[in-house]
Every structure is written in structure tokens, then in C-alpha cells.
JSON list of C-alpha atoms in Angstrom, two decimals:
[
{"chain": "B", "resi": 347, "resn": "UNK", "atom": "CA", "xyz": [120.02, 54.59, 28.29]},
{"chain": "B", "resi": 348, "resn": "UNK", "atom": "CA", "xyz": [121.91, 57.62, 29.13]},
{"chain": "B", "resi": 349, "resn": "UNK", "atom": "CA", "xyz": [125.03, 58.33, 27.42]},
{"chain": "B", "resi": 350, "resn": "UNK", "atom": "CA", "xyz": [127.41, 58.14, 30.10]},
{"chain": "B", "resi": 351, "resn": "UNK", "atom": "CA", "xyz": [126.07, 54.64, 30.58]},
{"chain": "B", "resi": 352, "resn": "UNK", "atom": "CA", "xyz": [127.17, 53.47, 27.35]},
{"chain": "B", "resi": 353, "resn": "UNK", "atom": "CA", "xyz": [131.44, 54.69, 28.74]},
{"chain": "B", "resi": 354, "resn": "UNK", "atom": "CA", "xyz": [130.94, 52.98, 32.35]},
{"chain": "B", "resi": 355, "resn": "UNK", "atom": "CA", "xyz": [129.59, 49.52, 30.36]},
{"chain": "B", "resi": 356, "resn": "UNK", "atom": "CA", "xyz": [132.30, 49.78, 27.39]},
{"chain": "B", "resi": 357, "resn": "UNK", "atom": "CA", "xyz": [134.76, 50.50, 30.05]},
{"chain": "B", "resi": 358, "resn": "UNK", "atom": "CA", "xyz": [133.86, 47.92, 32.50]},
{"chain": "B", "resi": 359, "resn": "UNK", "atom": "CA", "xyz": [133.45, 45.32, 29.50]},
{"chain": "B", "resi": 360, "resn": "UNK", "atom": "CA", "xyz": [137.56, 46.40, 28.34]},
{"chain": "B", "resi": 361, "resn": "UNK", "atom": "CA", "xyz": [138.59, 46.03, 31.90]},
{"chain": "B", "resi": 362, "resn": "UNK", "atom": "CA", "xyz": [137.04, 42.80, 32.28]},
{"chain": "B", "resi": 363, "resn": "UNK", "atom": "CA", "xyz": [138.42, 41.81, 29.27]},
{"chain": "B", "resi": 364, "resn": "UNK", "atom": "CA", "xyz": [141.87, 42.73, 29.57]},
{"chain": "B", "resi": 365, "resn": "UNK", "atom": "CA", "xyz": [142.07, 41.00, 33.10]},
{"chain": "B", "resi": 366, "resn": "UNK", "atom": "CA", "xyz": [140.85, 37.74, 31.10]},
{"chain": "B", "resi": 367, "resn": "UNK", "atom": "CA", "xyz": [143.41, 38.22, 28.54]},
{"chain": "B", "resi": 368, "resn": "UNK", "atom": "CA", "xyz": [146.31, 39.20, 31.57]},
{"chain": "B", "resi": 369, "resn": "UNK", "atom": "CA", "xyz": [145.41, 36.11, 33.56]},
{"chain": "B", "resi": 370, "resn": "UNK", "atom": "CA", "xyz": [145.35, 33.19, 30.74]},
{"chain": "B", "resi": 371, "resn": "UNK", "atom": "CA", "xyz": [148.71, 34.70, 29.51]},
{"chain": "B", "resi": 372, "resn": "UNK", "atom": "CA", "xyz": [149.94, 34.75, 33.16]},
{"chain": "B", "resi": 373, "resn": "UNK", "atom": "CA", "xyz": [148.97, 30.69, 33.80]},
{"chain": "B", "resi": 374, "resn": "UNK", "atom": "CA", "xyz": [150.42, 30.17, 30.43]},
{"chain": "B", "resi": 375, "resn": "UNK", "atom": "CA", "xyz": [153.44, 31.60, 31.02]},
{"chain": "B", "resi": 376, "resn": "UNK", "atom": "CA", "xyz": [153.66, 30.39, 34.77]},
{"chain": "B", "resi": 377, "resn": "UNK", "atom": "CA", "xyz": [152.73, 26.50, 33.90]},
{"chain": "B", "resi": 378, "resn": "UNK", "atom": "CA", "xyz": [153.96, 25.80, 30.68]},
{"chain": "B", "resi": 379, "resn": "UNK", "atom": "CA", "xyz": [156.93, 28.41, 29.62]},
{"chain": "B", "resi": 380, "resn": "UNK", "atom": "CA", "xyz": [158.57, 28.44, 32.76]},
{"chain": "B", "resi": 381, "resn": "UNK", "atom": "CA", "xyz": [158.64, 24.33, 33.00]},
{"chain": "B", "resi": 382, "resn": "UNK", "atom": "CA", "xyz": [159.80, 24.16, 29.79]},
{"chain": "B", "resi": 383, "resn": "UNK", "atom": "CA", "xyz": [162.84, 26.70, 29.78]},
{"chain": "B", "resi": 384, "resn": "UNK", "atom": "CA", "xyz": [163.32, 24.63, 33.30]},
{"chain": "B", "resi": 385, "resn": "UNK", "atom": "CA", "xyz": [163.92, 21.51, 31.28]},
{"chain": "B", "resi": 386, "resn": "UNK", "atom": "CA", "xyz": [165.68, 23.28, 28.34]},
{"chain": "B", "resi": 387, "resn": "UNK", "atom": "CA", "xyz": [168.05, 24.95, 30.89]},
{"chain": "B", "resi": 388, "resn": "UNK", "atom": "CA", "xyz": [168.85, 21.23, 32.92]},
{"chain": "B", "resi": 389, "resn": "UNK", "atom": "CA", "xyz": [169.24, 19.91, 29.29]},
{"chain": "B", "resi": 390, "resn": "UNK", "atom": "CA", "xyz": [171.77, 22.43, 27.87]},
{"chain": "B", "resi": 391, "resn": "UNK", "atom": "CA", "xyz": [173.61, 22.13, 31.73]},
{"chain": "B", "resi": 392, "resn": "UNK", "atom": "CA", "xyz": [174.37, 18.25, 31.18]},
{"chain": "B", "resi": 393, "resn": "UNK", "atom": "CA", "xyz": [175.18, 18.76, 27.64]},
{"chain": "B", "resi": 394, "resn": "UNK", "atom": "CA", "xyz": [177.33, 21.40, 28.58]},
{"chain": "B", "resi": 395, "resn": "UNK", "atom": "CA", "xyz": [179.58, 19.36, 31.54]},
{"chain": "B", "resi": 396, "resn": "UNK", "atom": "CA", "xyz": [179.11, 16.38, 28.68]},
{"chain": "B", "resi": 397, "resn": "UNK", "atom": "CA", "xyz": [180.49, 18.56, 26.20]},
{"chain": "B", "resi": 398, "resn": "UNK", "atom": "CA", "xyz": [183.43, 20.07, 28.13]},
{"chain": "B", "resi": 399, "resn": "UNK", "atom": "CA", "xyz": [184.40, 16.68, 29.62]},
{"chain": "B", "resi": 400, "resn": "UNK", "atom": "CA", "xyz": [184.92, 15.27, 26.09]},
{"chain": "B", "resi": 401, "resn": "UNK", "atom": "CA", "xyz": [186.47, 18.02, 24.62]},
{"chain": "B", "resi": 402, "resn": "UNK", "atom": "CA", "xyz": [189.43, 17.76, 28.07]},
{"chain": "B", "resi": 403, "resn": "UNK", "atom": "CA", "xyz": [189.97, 13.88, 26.39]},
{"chain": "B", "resi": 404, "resn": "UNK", "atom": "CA", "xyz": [187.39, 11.75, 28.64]},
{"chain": "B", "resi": 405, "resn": "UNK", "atom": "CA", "xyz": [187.48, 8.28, 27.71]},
{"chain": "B", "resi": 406, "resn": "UNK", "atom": "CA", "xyz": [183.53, 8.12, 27.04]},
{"chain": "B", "resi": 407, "resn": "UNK", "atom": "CA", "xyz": [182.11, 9.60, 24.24]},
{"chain": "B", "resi": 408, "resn": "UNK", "atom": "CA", "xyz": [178.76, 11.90, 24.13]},
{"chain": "B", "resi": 409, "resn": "UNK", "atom": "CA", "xyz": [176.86, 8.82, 23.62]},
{"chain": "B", "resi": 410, "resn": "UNK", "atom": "CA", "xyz": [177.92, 5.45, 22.45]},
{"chain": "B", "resi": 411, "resn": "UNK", "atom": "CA", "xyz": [177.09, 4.82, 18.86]},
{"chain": "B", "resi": 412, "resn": "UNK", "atom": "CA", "xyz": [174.99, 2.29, 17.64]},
{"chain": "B", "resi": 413, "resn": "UNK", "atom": "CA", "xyz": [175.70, -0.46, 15.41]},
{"chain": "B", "resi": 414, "resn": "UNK", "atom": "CA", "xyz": [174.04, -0.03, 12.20]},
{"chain": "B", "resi": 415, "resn": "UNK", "atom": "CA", "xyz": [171.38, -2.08, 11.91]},
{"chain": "B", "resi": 416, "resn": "UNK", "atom": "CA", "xyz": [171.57, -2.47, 7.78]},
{"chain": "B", "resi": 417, "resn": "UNK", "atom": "CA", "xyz": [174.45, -5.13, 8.07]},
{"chain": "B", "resi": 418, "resn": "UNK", "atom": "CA", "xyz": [172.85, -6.65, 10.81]},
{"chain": "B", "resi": 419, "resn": "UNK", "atom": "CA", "xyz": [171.64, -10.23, 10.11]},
{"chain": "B", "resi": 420, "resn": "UNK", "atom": "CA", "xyz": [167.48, -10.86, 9.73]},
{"chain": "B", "resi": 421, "resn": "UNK", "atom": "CA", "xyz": [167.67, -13.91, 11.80]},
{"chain": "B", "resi": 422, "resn": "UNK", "atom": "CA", "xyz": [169.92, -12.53, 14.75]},
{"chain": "B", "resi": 423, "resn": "UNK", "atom": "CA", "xyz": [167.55, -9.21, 14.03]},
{"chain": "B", "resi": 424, "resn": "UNK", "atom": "CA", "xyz": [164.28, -10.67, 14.48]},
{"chain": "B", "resi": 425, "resn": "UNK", "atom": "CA", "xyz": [165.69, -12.97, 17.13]},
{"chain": "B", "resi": 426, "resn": "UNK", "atom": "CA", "xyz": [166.93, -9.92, 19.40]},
{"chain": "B", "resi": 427, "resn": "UNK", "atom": "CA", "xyz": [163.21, -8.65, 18.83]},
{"chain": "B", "resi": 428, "resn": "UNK", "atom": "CA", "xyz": [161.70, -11.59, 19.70]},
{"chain": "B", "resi": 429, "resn": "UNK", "atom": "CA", "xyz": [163.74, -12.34, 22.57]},
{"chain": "B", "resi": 430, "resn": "UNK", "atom": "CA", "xyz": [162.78, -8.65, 24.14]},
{"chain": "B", "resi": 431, "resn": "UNK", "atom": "CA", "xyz": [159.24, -9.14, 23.40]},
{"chain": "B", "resi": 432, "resn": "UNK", "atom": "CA", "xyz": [159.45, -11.99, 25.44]},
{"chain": "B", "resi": 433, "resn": "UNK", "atom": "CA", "xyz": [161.32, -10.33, 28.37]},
{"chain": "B", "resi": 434, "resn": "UNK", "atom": "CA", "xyz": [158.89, -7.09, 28.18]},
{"chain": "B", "resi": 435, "resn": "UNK", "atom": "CA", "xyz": [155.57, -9.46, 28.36]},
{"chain": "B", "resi": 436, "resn": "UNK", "atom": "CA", "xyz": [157.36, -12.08, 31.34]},
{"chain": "B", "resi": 437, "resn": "UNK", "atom": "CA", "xyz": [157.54, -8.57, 33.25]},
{"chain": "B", "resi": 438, "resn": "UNK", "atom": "CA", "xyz": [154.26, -6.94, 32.33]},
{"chain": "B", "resi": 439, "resn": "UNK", "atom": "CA", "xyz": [152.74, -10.82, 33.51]},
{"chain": "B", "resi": 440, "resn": "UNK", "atom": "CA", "xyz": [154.79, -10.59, 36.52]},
{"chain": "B", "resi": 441, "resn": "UNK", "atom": "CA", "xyz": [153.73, -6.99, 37.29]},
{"chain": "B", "resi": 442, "resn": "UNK", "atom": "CA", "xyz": [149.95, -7.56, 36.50]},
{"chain": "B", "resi": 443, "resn": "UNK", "atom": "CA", "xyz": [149.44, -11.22, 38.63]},
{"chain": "B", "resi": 444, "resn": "UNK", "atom": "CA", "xyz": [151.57, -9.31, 41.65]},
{"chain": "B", "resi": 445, "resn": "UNK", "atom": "CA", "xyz": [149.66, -6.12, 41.56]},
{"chain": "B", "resi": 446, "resn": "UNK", "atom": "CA", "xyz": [146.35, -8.13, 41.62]},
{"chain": "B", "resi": 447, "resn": "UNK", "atom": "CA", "xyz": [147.71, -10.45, 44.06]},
{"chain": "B", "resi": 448, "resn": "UNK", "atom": "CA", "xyz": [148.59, -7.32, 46.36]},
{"chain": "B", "resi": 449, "resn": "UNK", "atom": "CA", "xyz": [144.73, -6.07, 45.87]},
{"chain": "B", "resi": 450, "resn": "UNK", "atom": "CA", "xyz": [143.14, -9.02, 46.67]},
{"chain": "B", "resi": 451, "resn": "UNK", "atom": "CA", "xyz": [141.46, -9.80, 43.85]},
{"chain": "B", "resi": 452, "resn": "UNK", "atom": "CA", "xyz": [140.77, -13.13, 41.42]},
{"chain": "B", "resi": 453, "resn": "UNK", "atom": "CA", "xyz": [143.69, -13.51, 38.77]},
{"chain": "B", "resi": 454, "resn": "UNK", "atom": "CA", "xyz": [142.99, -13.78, 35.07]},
{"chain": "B", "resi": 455, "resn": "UNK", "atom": "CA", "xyz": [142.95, -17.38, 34.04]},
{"chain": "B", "resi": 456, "resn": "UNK", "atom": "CA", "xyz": [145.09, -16.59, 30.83]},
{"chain": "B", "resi": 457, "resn": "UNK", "atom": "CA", "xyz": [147.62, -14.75, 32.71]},
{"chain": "B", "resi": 458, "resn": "UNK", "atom": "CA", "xyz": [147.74, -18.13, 35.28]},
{"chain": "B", "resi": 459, "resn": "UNK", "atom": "CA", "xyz": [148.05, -20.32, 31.82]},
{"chain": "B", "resi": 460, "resn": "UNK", "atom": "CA", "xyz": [151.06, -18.33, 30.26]},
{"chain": "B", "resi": 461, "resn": "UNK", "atom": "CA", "xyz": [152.88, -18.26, 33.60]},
{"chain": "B", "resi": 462, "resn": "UNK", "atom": "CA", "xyz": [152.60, -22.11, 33.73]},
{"chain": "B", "resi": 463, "resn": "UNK", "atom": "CA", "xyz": [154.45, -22.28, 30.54]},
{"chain": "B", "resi": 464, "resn": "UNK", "atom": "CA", "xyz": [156.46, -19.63, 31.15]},
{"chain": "B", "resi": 465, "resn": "UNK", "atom": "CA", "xyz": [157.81, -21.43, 34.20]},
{"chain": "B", "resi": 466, "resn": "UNK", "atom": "CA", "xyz": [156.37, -19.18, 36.86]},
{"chain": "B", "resi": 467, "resn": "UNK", "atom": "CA", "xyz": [154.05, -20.42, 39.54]},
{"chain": "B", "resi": 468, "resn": "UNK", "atom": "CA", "xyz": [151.21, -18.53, 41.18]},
{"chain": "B", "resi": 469, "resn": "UNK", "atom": "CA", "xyz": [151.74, -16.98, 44.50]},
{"chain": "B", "resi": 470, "resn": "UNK", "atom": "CA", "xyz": [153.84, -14.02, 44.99]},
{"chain": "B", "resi": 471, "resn": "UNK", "atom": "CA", "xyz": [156.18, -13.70, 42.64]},
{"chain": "B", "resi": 472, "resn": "UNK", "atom": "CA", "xyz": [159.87, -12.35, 42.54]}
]
């Protein structure tokens, strides 16, 4: 091979290169910096307008505090647990008998057995 061969392939093989390396830093910046100083900027906004709004004597706080937990009874503890267990599978049973309902196709027969105890008959459900 010629010698000048050897500078048009290095060169060619740096140019290619360095367009590789522009456009990956280019689509990272573009779809995942930009979102993310999007949602940084909305988040220091509302903290902001929270911030000044407590600090001119607002009646509610930044965020209501919670009520610690270690003087909280075991048995009202586990009940509150087990009560929204209960509530999150009643909807997730609700959601899954009406979705299959609105596709046409056959329900599970455990889902139709815990709705019978739960109270809830088949058929469209509210």
C-alpha cells in the first residue's frame, strides 16, 4: 500500500470515529440529561412555591408528619396491614375479572371463588 493510503484510512477511521463518539454523547445528552434536569427543575419549582408559602405563615406544613410507628401498637399495626392488603387484593380482583370480562375471555375459577367470599358477584363489576 502506498503511503498516502495509510493518512486517507487513519483519517477516515478518526473521522468515523469521532462522529460515533459525537452522536452517542448527543442522544445521551438529548434523552436522558435533558429529562432529568426537566424533572429536577419542576421539582426544585414546587419546592420552591412550597417553601415560600410556609415561610409567609401557611397553615399547612411542607408535608404532614408521620406518626412514629415505634409506639404504635402490634395488634392495631398488623391490623392496619392486614386490612390494606385486603383492600389492595379486592381491587387488583376487581381490576383483573373486569379487564377479562371487557376482552371476552373465560375468568379464572380462583378469582370467581374469592369474589364469592369476598361478597362480589360475577358480571361487571363496580
Amino acid at each position: 500500500m502506498l503511503w498516502w493510503m495509510w493518512i486517507v484510512l487513519w483519517t477516515v477511521l478518526v473521522l468515523v470515529s469521532l462522529a460515533f463518539i459525537v452522536g452517542a454523547v448527543w442522544g445521551l445528552v438529548t434523552k436522558k440529561a435533558l429529562p432529568a434536569l426537566c424533572e429536577v427543575e419542576a421539582f426544585a419549582d414546587d419546592f420552591t412555591v412550597r417553601w415560600n408559602a410556609a415561610a409567609q405563615g401557611a397553615s399547612q406544613p411542607l408535608r404532614t408528619p408521620a406518626e412514629p410507628a415505634v409506639f404504635t401498637p402490634v395488634n392495631s399495626a398488623r391490623a392496619a396491614y392486614s386490612s390494606g392488603r385486603d383492600q389492595r387484593q379486592t381491587a387488583r380482583l376487581i381490576r383483573r375479572m373486569n379487564r377479562k370480562d371487557a376482552k371476552g375471555q373465560p375468568q379464572r375459577l380462583s378469582d370467581l371463588r374469592r369474589a364469592e367470599r369476598k361478597g362480589l358477584h360475577h358480571g361487571p363489576l363496580v
